[in-house]
């Protein structure tokens, strides 16, 4: 089956984030292979694909954690490597799969780290910073536990704090790598809803296809390090495509108003 990649709707001169011919190799093996993408202001872009397709590596390249073997990442018309760490953190925040620290921090202190890029000798900590941290703790439903030590929290609670820390940065672009790992279903939905309401530009590698269908404006499909297809969820998610990418059978149910879709997986023994 031939899958034809759809062009990104984001115009080059208006894009918040662009990748151009992005490649990354490990010992000569291509992990990300000639990926180009463009993300418009306010767009929620989901990256999906089977395990080993290069989703996490692509997010790390976009965040500047990995240096590309070839190609470039452009943030707001400026190459990523031209930003200082502080100026980059004022524009971009990253939520990784697993958030850990060896420091003995309280929940509030962990979220407060999100304000670090905005602090200097001329702009010390203020009531505004206190208010932002308080607001983010409340948004992830952890304000009552703000004085507890980080290491006493469950994996899901740590992930919620990590998201609160990223939002406390007040970035223009939020990158997330499978952010709902370790979360129960209530917090999976509530946190993705929170991110959607924040009106940020978001690029997220997502494991749950129904989450991608619910929250994303556009889906980018990766397989073997390449982009296979991109487009709105109801165009990308078809029974044929899911079989080709994930080797599964599923029925894709369309919303009556055409605004979305839902994927209903079939058991292997079902017709």
Short mmCIF file of N, CA and C in Angstrom, two decimals, residues 56-194:
data_model
loop_
_atom_site.label_atom_id
_atom_site.label_comp_id
_atom_site.label_asym_id
_atom_site.label_seq_id
_atom_site.Cartn_x
_atom_site.Cartn_y
_atom_site.Cartn_z
N UNK A 56 10.55 9.57 19.77
CA UNK A 56 11.28 10.19 20.88
C UNK A 56 12.53 10.89 20.38
N UNK A 57 13.22 10.28 19.44
CA UNK A 57 14.43 10.92 18.89
C UNK A 57 14.08 12.21 18.17
N UNK A 58 12.96 12.22 17.45
CA UNK A 58 12.54 13.43 16.75
C UNK A 58 12.23 14.55 17.75
N UNK A 59 11.51 14.22 18.82
CA UNK A 59 11.21 15.22 19.86
C UNK A 59 12.51 15.76 20.46
N UNK A 60 13.47 14.88 20.72
CA UNK A 60 14.75 15.31 21.29
C UNK A 60 15.52 16.21 20.33
N UNK A 61 15.43 15.95 19.04
CA UNK A 61 16.07 16.82 18.04
C UNK A 61 15.39 18.18 18.00
N UNK A 62 14.06 18.18 18.03
CA UNK A 62 13.32 19.45 18.00
C UNK A 62 13.60 20.29 19.24
N UNK A 63 13.86 19.60 20.38
CA UNK A 63 14.13 20.31 21.64
C UNK A 63 15.58 20.75 21.77
N UNK A 64 16.44 20.29 20.87
CA UNK A 64 17.86 20.64 20.96
C UNK A 64 18.66 19.74 21.88
N UNK A 65 18.07 18.63 22.32
CA UNK A 65 18.80 17.70 23.19
C UNK A 65 19.76 16.84 22.39
N UNK A 66 19.43 16.60 21.13
CA UNK A 66 20.30 15.86 20.23
C UNK A 66 20.74 16.78 19.10
N UNK A 67 21.97 16.58 18.64
CA UNK A 67 22.49 17.35 17.50
C UNK A 67 22.24 16.55 16.23
N UNK A 68 21.55 17.12 15.25
CA UNK A 68 21.24 16.36 14.04
C UNK A 68 22.48 16.00 13.25
N UNK A 69 22.45 14.83 12.63
CA UNK A 69 23.51 14.44 11.71
C UNK A 69 23.46 15.29 10.46
N UNK A 70 22.25 15.65 10.07
CA UNK A 70 22.04 16.53 8.92
C UNK A 70 20.73 17.27 9.12
N UNK A 71 20.56 18.37 8.40
CA UNK A 71 19.33 19.14 8.50
C UNK A 71 19.38 20.15 9.63
N UNK A 72 18.26 20.83 9.83
CA UNK A 72 18.22 21.90 10.83
C UNK A 72 16.84 22.02 11.44
N UNK A 73 16.82 22.66 12.62
CA UNK A 73 15.58 22.99 13.31
C UNK A 73 15.51 24.51 13.42
N UNK A 74 14.40 25.08 13.00
CA UNK A 74 14.20 26.53 13.01
C UNK A 74 13.07 26.85 13.98
N UNK A 75 13.36 27.70 14.95
CA UNK A 75 12.36 28.16 15.91
C UNK A 75 12.15 29.65 15.71
N UNK A 76 10.95 30.03 15.33
CA UNK A 76 10.62 31.44 15.10
C UNK A 76 11.66 32.12 14.21
N UNK A 77 11.90 31.49 13.06
CA UNK A 77 12.76 32.02 11.99
C UNK A 77 14.25 32.06 12.37
N UNK A 78 14.63 31.38 13.43
CA UNK A 78 16.03 31.40 13.87
C UNK A 78 16.47 29.98 14.16
N UNK A 79 17.64 29.61 13.66
CA UNK A 79 18.17 28.26 13.88
C UNK A 79 18.30 27.98 15.38
N UNK A 80 17.92 26.77 15.76
CA UNK A 80 17.88 26.42 17.18
C UNK A 80 19.24 26.60 17.85
N UNK A 81 20.32 26.26 17.15
CA UNK A 81 21.65 26.32 17.78
C UNK A 81 22.13 27.75 18.01
N UNK A 82 21.40 28.73 17.48
CA UNK A 82 21.78 30.13 17.71
C UNK A 82 21.18 30.70 19.00
N UNK A 83 20.31 29.94 19.65
CA UNK A 83 19.72 30.39 20.91
C UNK A 83 20.62 30.04 22.09
N UNK A 84 20.70 30.93 23.06
CA UNK A 84 21.28 30.56 24.35
C UNK A 84 20.28 29.66 25.08
N UNK A 85 20.77 28.90 26.04
CA UNK A 85 19.89 28.01 26.79
C UNK A 85 18.75 28.79 27.46
N UNK A 86 19.07 29.96 28.00
CA UNK A 86 18.07 30.77 28.69
C UNK A 86 17.00 31.26 27.73
N UNK A 87 17.43 31.80 26.60
CA UNK A 87 16.47 32.33 25.63
C UNK A 87 15.64 31.23 24.99
N UNK A 88 16.24 30.05 24.81
CA UNK A 88 15.49 28.92 24.29
C UNK A 88 14.42 28.49 25.28
N UNK A 89 14.78 28.45 26.58
CA UNK A 89 13.83 28.03 27.61
C UNK A 89 12.71 29.04 27.81
N UNK A 90 12.90 30.28 27.40
CA UNK A 90 11.83 31.27 27.46
C UNK A 90 10.80 31.05 26.35
N UNK A 91 11.17 30.30 25.35
CA UNK A 91 10.29 30.10 24.20
C UNK A 91 9.76 28.67 24.09
N UNK A 92 10.51 27.72 24.63
CA UNK A 92 10.18 26.31 24.45
C UNK A 92 10.30 25.56 25.76
N UNK A 93 9.34 24.68 26.03
CA UNK A 93 9.41 23.80 27.20
C UNK A 93 9.25 22.36 26.72
N UNK A 94 9.86 21.44 27.45
CA UNK A 94 9.84 20.02 27.09
C UNK A 94 9.31 19.20 28.25
N UNK A 95 8.38 18.31 27.95
CA UNK A 95 7.90 17.32 28.92
C UNK A 95 8.34 15.95 28.40
N UNK A 96 9.27 15.33 29.12
CA UNK A 96 9.78 14.03 28.72
C UNK A 96 8.92 12.90 29.29
N UNK A 97 9.22 11.67 28.85
CA UNK A 97 8.44 10.52 29.30
C UNK A 97 8.56 10.30 30.80
N UNK A 98 9.76 10.47 31.32
CA UNK A 98 10.02 10.16 32.72
C UNK A 98 10.73 11.34 33.37
N UNK A 99 10.14 11.87 34.41
CA UNK A 99 10.73 13.02 35.11
C UNK A 99 11.35 12.56 36.41
N UNK A 100 12.65 12.75 36.56
CA UNK A 100 13.34 12.35 37.78
C UNK A 100 14.35 13.42 38.18
N UNK A 101 14.66 13.46 39.46
CA UNK A 101 15.73 14.33 39.97
C UNK A 101 16.28 13.71 41.24
N UNK A 102 17.56 13.92 41.49
CA UNK A 102 18.18 13.44 42.72
C UNK A 102 18.10 14.49 43.82
N UNK A 103 17.66 15.70 43.47
CA UNK A 103 17.55 16.77 44.45
C UNK A 103 16.35 16.53 45.36
N UNK A 104 16.48 16.93 46.61
CA UNK A 104 15.37 16.78 47.57
C UNK A 104 14.51 18.05 47.50
N UNK A 105 13.64 18.06 46.51
CA UNK A 105 12.78 19.21 46.27
C UNK A 105 11.36 18.91 46.73
N UNK A 106 10.66 19.95 47.13
CA UNK A 106 9.22 19.82 47.34
C UNK A 106 8.53 19.97 45.99
N UNK A 107 7.25 19.62 45.97
CA UNK A 107 6.48 19.77 44.74
C UNK A 107 6.50 21.22 44.27
N UNK A 108 6.32 22.13 45.19
CA UNK A 108 6.31 23.54 44.81
C UNK A 108 7.66 23.99 44.26
N UNK A 109 8.74 23.54 44.87
CA UNK A 109 10.07 23.90 44.38
C UNK A 109 10.31 23.34 42.98
N UNK A 110 9.82 22.13 42.73
CA UNK A 110 9.99 21.52 41.41
C UNK A 110 9.28 22.34 40.33
N UNK A 111 8.06 22.77 40.62
CA UNK A 111 7.31 23.58 39.65
C UNK A 111 7.95 24.96 39.52
N UNK A 112 8.50 25.48 40.61
CA UNK A 112 9.14 26.80 40.59
C UNK A 112 10.34 26.85 39.65
N UNK A 113 10.95 25.70 39.38
CA UNK A 113 12.08 25.66 38.45
C UNK A 113 11.69 26.16 37.07
N UNK A 114 10.40 26.07 36.76
CA UNK A 114 9.94 26.57 35.48
C UNK A 114 10.10 28.07 35.31
N UNK A 115 10.23 28.77 36.40
CA UNK A 115 10.40 30.23 36.32
C UNK A 115 11.85 30.65 36.14
N UNK A 116 12.80 29.71 36.25
CA UNK A 116 14.23 30.03 36.21
C UNK A 116 14.64 30.83 34.97
N UNK A 117 14.15 30.50 33.77
CA UNK A 117 14.61 31.27 32.59
C UNK A 117 14.25 32.74 32.64
N UNK A 118 13.29 33.12 33.47
CA UNK A 118 12.82 34.50 33.51
C UNK A 118 13.45 35.30 34.65
N UNK A 119 14.31 34.66 35.44
CA UNK A 119 14.91 35.32 36.60
C UNK A 119 16.32 35.81 36.28
N UNK A 120 16.69 36.92 36.87
CA UNK A 120 18.04 37.46 36.74
C UNK A 120 18.28 38.42 37.90
N UNK A 121 19.46 39.01 37.92
CA UNK A 121 19.74 40.00 38.97
C UNK A 121 18.79 41.19 38.87
N UNK A 122 18.39 41.51 37.65
CA UNK A 122 17.49 42.65 37.46
C UNK A 122 16.02 42.26 37.60
N UNK A 123 15.72 40.97 37.49
CA UNK A 123 14.33 40.50 37.63
C UNK A 123 14.30 39.34 38.62
N UNK A 124 14.39 39.62 39.91
CA UNK A 124 14.36 38.56 40.92
C UNK A 124 12.96 37.99 41.08
N UNK A 125 12.88 36.94 41.87
CA UNK A 125 11.59 36.29 42.15
C UNK A 125 10.60 37.31 42.70
N UNK A 126 9.35 37.22 42.22
CA UNK A 126 8.35 38.21 42.61
C UNK A 126 7.02 37.53 42.92
N UNK A 127 6.05 38.35 43.31
CA UNK A 127 4.71 37.83 43.56
C UNK A 127 4.10 37.24 42.29
N UNK A 128 4.47 37.79 41.15
CA UNK A 128 3.99 37.25 39.88
C UNK A 128 4.43 35.80 39.72
N UNK A 129 5.68 35.49 40.05
CA UNK A 129 6.19 34.13 39.94
C UNK A 129 5.45 33.21 40.91
N UNK A 130 5.22 33.69 42.13
CA UNK A 130 4.45 32.91 43.11
C UNK A 130 3.07 32.57 42.56
N UNK A 131 2.43 33.54 41.95
CA UNK A 131 1.07 33.35 41.43
C UNK A 131 1.05 32.34 40.29
N UNK A 132 2.06 32.38 39.42
CA UNK A 132 2.13 31.45 38.29
C UNK A 132 2.32 30.03 38.80
N UNK A 133 3.23 29.84 39.76
CA UNK A 133 3.47 28.50 40.31
C UNK A 133 2.22 27.98 41.00
N UNK A 134 1.58 28.83 41.78
CA UNK A 134 0.35 28.43 42.47
C UNK A 134 -0.73 28.00 41.46
N UNK A 135 -0.87 28.77 40.40
CA UNK A 135 -1.87 28.47 39.39
C UNK A 135 -1.61 27.13 38.73
N UNK A 136 -0.36 26.84 38.41
CA UNK A 136 -0.04 25.59 37.73
C UNK A 136 -0.22 24.39 38.66
N UNK A 137 0.10 24.53 39.92
CA UNK A 137 -0.15 23.45 40.88
C UNK A 137 -1.64 23.15 40.97
N UNK A 138 -2.44 24.19 40.95
CA UNK A 138 -3.90 24.00 41.00
C UNK A 138 -4.40 23.34 39.72
N UNK A 139 -3.84 23.71 38.59
CA UNK A 139 -4.31 23.17 37.32
C UNK A 139 -4.03 21.68 37.18
N UNK A 140 -2.96 21.20 37.81
CA UNK A 140 -2.68 19.75 37.75
C UNK A 140 -3.17 19.03 39.00
N UNK A 141 -3.95 19.73 39.83
CA UNK A 141 -4.62 19.13 40.99
C UNK A 141 -3.64 18.62 42.04
N UNK A 142 -2.53 19.36 42.24
CA UNK A 142 -1.55 18.95 43.24
C UNK A 142 -1.24 20.05 44.24
N UNK A 143 -2.03 21.12 44.24
CA UNK A 143 -1.80 22.21 45.17
C UNK A 143 -1.84 21.75 46.64
N UNK A 144 -2.77 20.83 47.03
CA UNK A 144 -2.78 20.40 48.44
C UNK A 144 -1.52 19.66 48.87
N UNK A 145 -0.74 19.15 47.90
CA UNK A 145 0.46 18.36 48.22
C UNK A 145 1.75 19.14 47.91
N UNK A 146 1.66 20.45 47.80
CA UNK A 146 2.78 21.23 47.30
C UNK A 146 4.01 21.19 48.20
N UNK A 147 3.84 20.87 49.49
CA UNK A 147 4.99 20.87 50.39
C UNK A 147 5.58 19.47 50.61
N UNK A 148 5.04 18.49 49.94
CA UNK A 148 5.60 17.15 50.01
C UNK A 148 6.86 17.05 49.17
N UNK A 149 7.77 16.14 49.56
CA UNK A 149 9.02 15.96 48.82
C UNK A 149 8.78 15.19 47.53
N UNK A 150 9.51 15.58 46.52
CA UNK A 150 9.38 14.99 45.18
C UNK A 150 9.47 13.47 45.22
N UNK A 151 10.45 12.92 45.97
CA UNK A 151 10.69 11.48 45.91
C UNK A 151 9.57 10.66 46.53
N UNK A 152 8.62 11.30 47.23
CA UNK A 152 7.50 10.56 47.83
C UNK A 152 6.31 10.43 46.88
N UNK A 153 6.37 11.08 45.72
CA UNK A 153 5.25 11.05 44.79
C UNK A 153 5.29 9.81 43.90
N UNK A 154 4.13 9.41 43.44
CA UNK A 154 4.04 8.31 42.48
C UNK A 154 4.53 8.79 41.12
N UNK A 155 4.73 7.83 40.20
CA UNK A 155 5.18 8.19 38.86
C UNK A 155 4.21 9.12 38.16
N UNK A 156 2.91 8.87 38.33
CA UNK A 156 1.91 9.72 37.71
C UNK A 156 1.89 11.12 38.29
N UNK A 157 2.05 11.22 39.60
CA UNK A 157 2.09 12.54 40.26
C UNK A 157 3.32 13.32 39.83
N UNK A 158 4.45 12.63 39.69
CA UNK A 158 5.67 13.31 39.22
C UNK A 158 5.47 13.85 37.80
N UNK A 159 4.79 13.07 36.96
CA UNK A 159 4.56 13.52 35.60
C UNK A 159 3.67 14.76 35.58
N UNK A 160 2.67 14.80 36.45
CA UNK A 160 1.81 15.98 36.53
C UNK A 160 2.60 17.20 37.00
N UNK A 161 3.52 17.01 37.94
CA UNK A 161 4.38 18.11 38.37
C UNK A 161 5.29 18.57 37.24
N UNK A 162 5.77 17.61 36.47
CA UNK A 162 6.64 17.93 35.34
C UNK A 162 5.89 18.79 34.33
N UNK A 163 4.65 18.46 34.06
CA UNK A 163 3.82 19.26 33.15
C UNK A 163 3.56 20.65 33.74
N UNK A 164 3.30 20.71 35.05
CA UNK A 164 3.10 22.01 35.71
C UNK A 164 4.36 22.86 35.61
N UNK A 165 5.52 22.24 35.77
CA UNK A 165 6.79 22.96 35.66
C UNK A 165 6.96 23.52 34.25
N UNK A 166 6.63 22.72 33.24
CA UNK A 166 6.76 23.17 31.86
C UNK A 166 5.81 24.34 31.57
N UNK A 167 4.58 24.26 32.07
CA UNK A 167 3.62 25.34 31.85
C UNK A 167 4.02 26.60 32.61
N UNK A 168 4.69 26.43 33.77
CA UNK A 168 5.15 27.59 34.54
C UNK A 168 6.22 28.38 33.78
N UNK A 169 6.88 27.75 32.81
CA UNK A 169 7.83 28.47 31.98
C UNK A 169 7.13 29.49 31.09
N UNK A 170 5.82 29.32 30.92
CA UNK A 170 5.04 30.15 30.00
C UNK A 170 5.68 30.18 28.61
N UNK A 171 5.92 28.99 28.04
CA UNK A 171 6.54 28.93 26.72
C UNK A 171 5.54 29.25 25.62
N UNK A 172 6.06 29.54 24.46
CA UNK A 172 5.21 29.67 23.28
C UNK A 172 5.03 28.32 22.59
N UNK A 173 6.02 27.44 22.76
CA UNK A 173 6.00 26.11 22.17
C UNK A 173 6.21 25.07 23.26
N UNK A 174 5.35 24.06 23.27
CA UNK A 174 5.46 22.96 24.23
C UNK A 174 5.70 21.67 23.47
N UNK A 175 6.81 21.00 23.78
CA UNK A 175 7.12 19.69 23.22
C UNK A 175 6.86 18.64 24.29
N UNK A 176 6.18 17.56 23.92
CA UNK A 176 5.86 16.51 24.89
C UNK A 176 6.14 15.13 24.28
N UNK A 177 6.81 14.29 25.05
CA UNK A 177 7.10 12.93 24.61
C UNK A 177 6.29 11.95 25.46
N UNK A 178 5.20 11.47 24.88
CA UNK A 178 4.29 10.55 25.57
C UNK A 178 4.01 11.04 27.00
N UNK A 179 3.39 12.21 27.12
CA UNK A 179 3.22 12.86 28.43
C UNK A 179 2.25 12.16 29.36
N UNK A 180 1.42 11.27 28.83
CA UNK A 180 0.42 10.62 29.70
C UNK A 180 0.91 9.29 30.26
N UNK A 181 2.19 8.95 30.02
CA UNK A 181 2.75 7.75 30.65
C UNK A 181 2.58 7.84 32.17
N UNK A 182 2.20 6.75 32.78
CA UNK A 182 2.06 6.62 34.24
C UNK A 182 0.81 7.29 34.80
N UNK A 183 0.01 7.93 33.97
CA UNK A 183 -1.18 8.62 34.48
C UNK A 183 -2.41 7.72 34.37
N UNK A 184 -3.32 7.84 35.35
CA UNK A 184 -4.60 7.14 35.22
C UNK A 184 -5.45 7.86 34.17
N UNK A 185 -6.53 7.22 33.76
CA UNK A 185 -7.29 7.72 32.62
C UNK A 185 -7.86 9.11 32.88
N UNK A 186 -8.28 9.38 34.13
CA UNK A 186 -8.82 10.71 34.44
C UNK A 186 -7.78 11.79 34.19
N UNK A 187 -6.55 11.57 34.66
CA UNK A 187 -5.52 12.59 34.52
C UNK A 187 -4.96 12.63 33.10
N UNK A 188 -5.00 11.51 32.38
CA UNK A 188 -4.62 11.55 30.97
C UNK A 188 -5.49 12.55 30.21
N UNK A 189 -6.80 12.40 30.38
CA UNK A 189 -7.73 13.26 29.67
C UNK A 189 -7.66 14.70 30.17
N UNK A 190 -7.62 14.87 31.49
CA UNK A 190 -7.64 16.22 32.04
C UNK A 190 -6.38 17.01 31.69
N UNK A 191 -5.23 16.33 31.66
CA UNK A 191 -4.00 17.06 31.37
C UNK A 191 -3.88 17.41 29.89
N UNK A 192 -4.31 16.52 29.01
CA UNK A 192 -4.31 16.88 27.59
C UNK A 192 -5.32 18.00 27.32
N UNK A 193 -6.45 17.96 28.03
CA UNK A 193 -7.43 19.05 27.92
C UNK A 193 -6.83 20.36 28.41
N UNK A 194 -6.09 20.31 29.51
CA UNK A 194 -5.43 21.50 30.04
C UNK A 194 -4.47 22.09 29.02
#
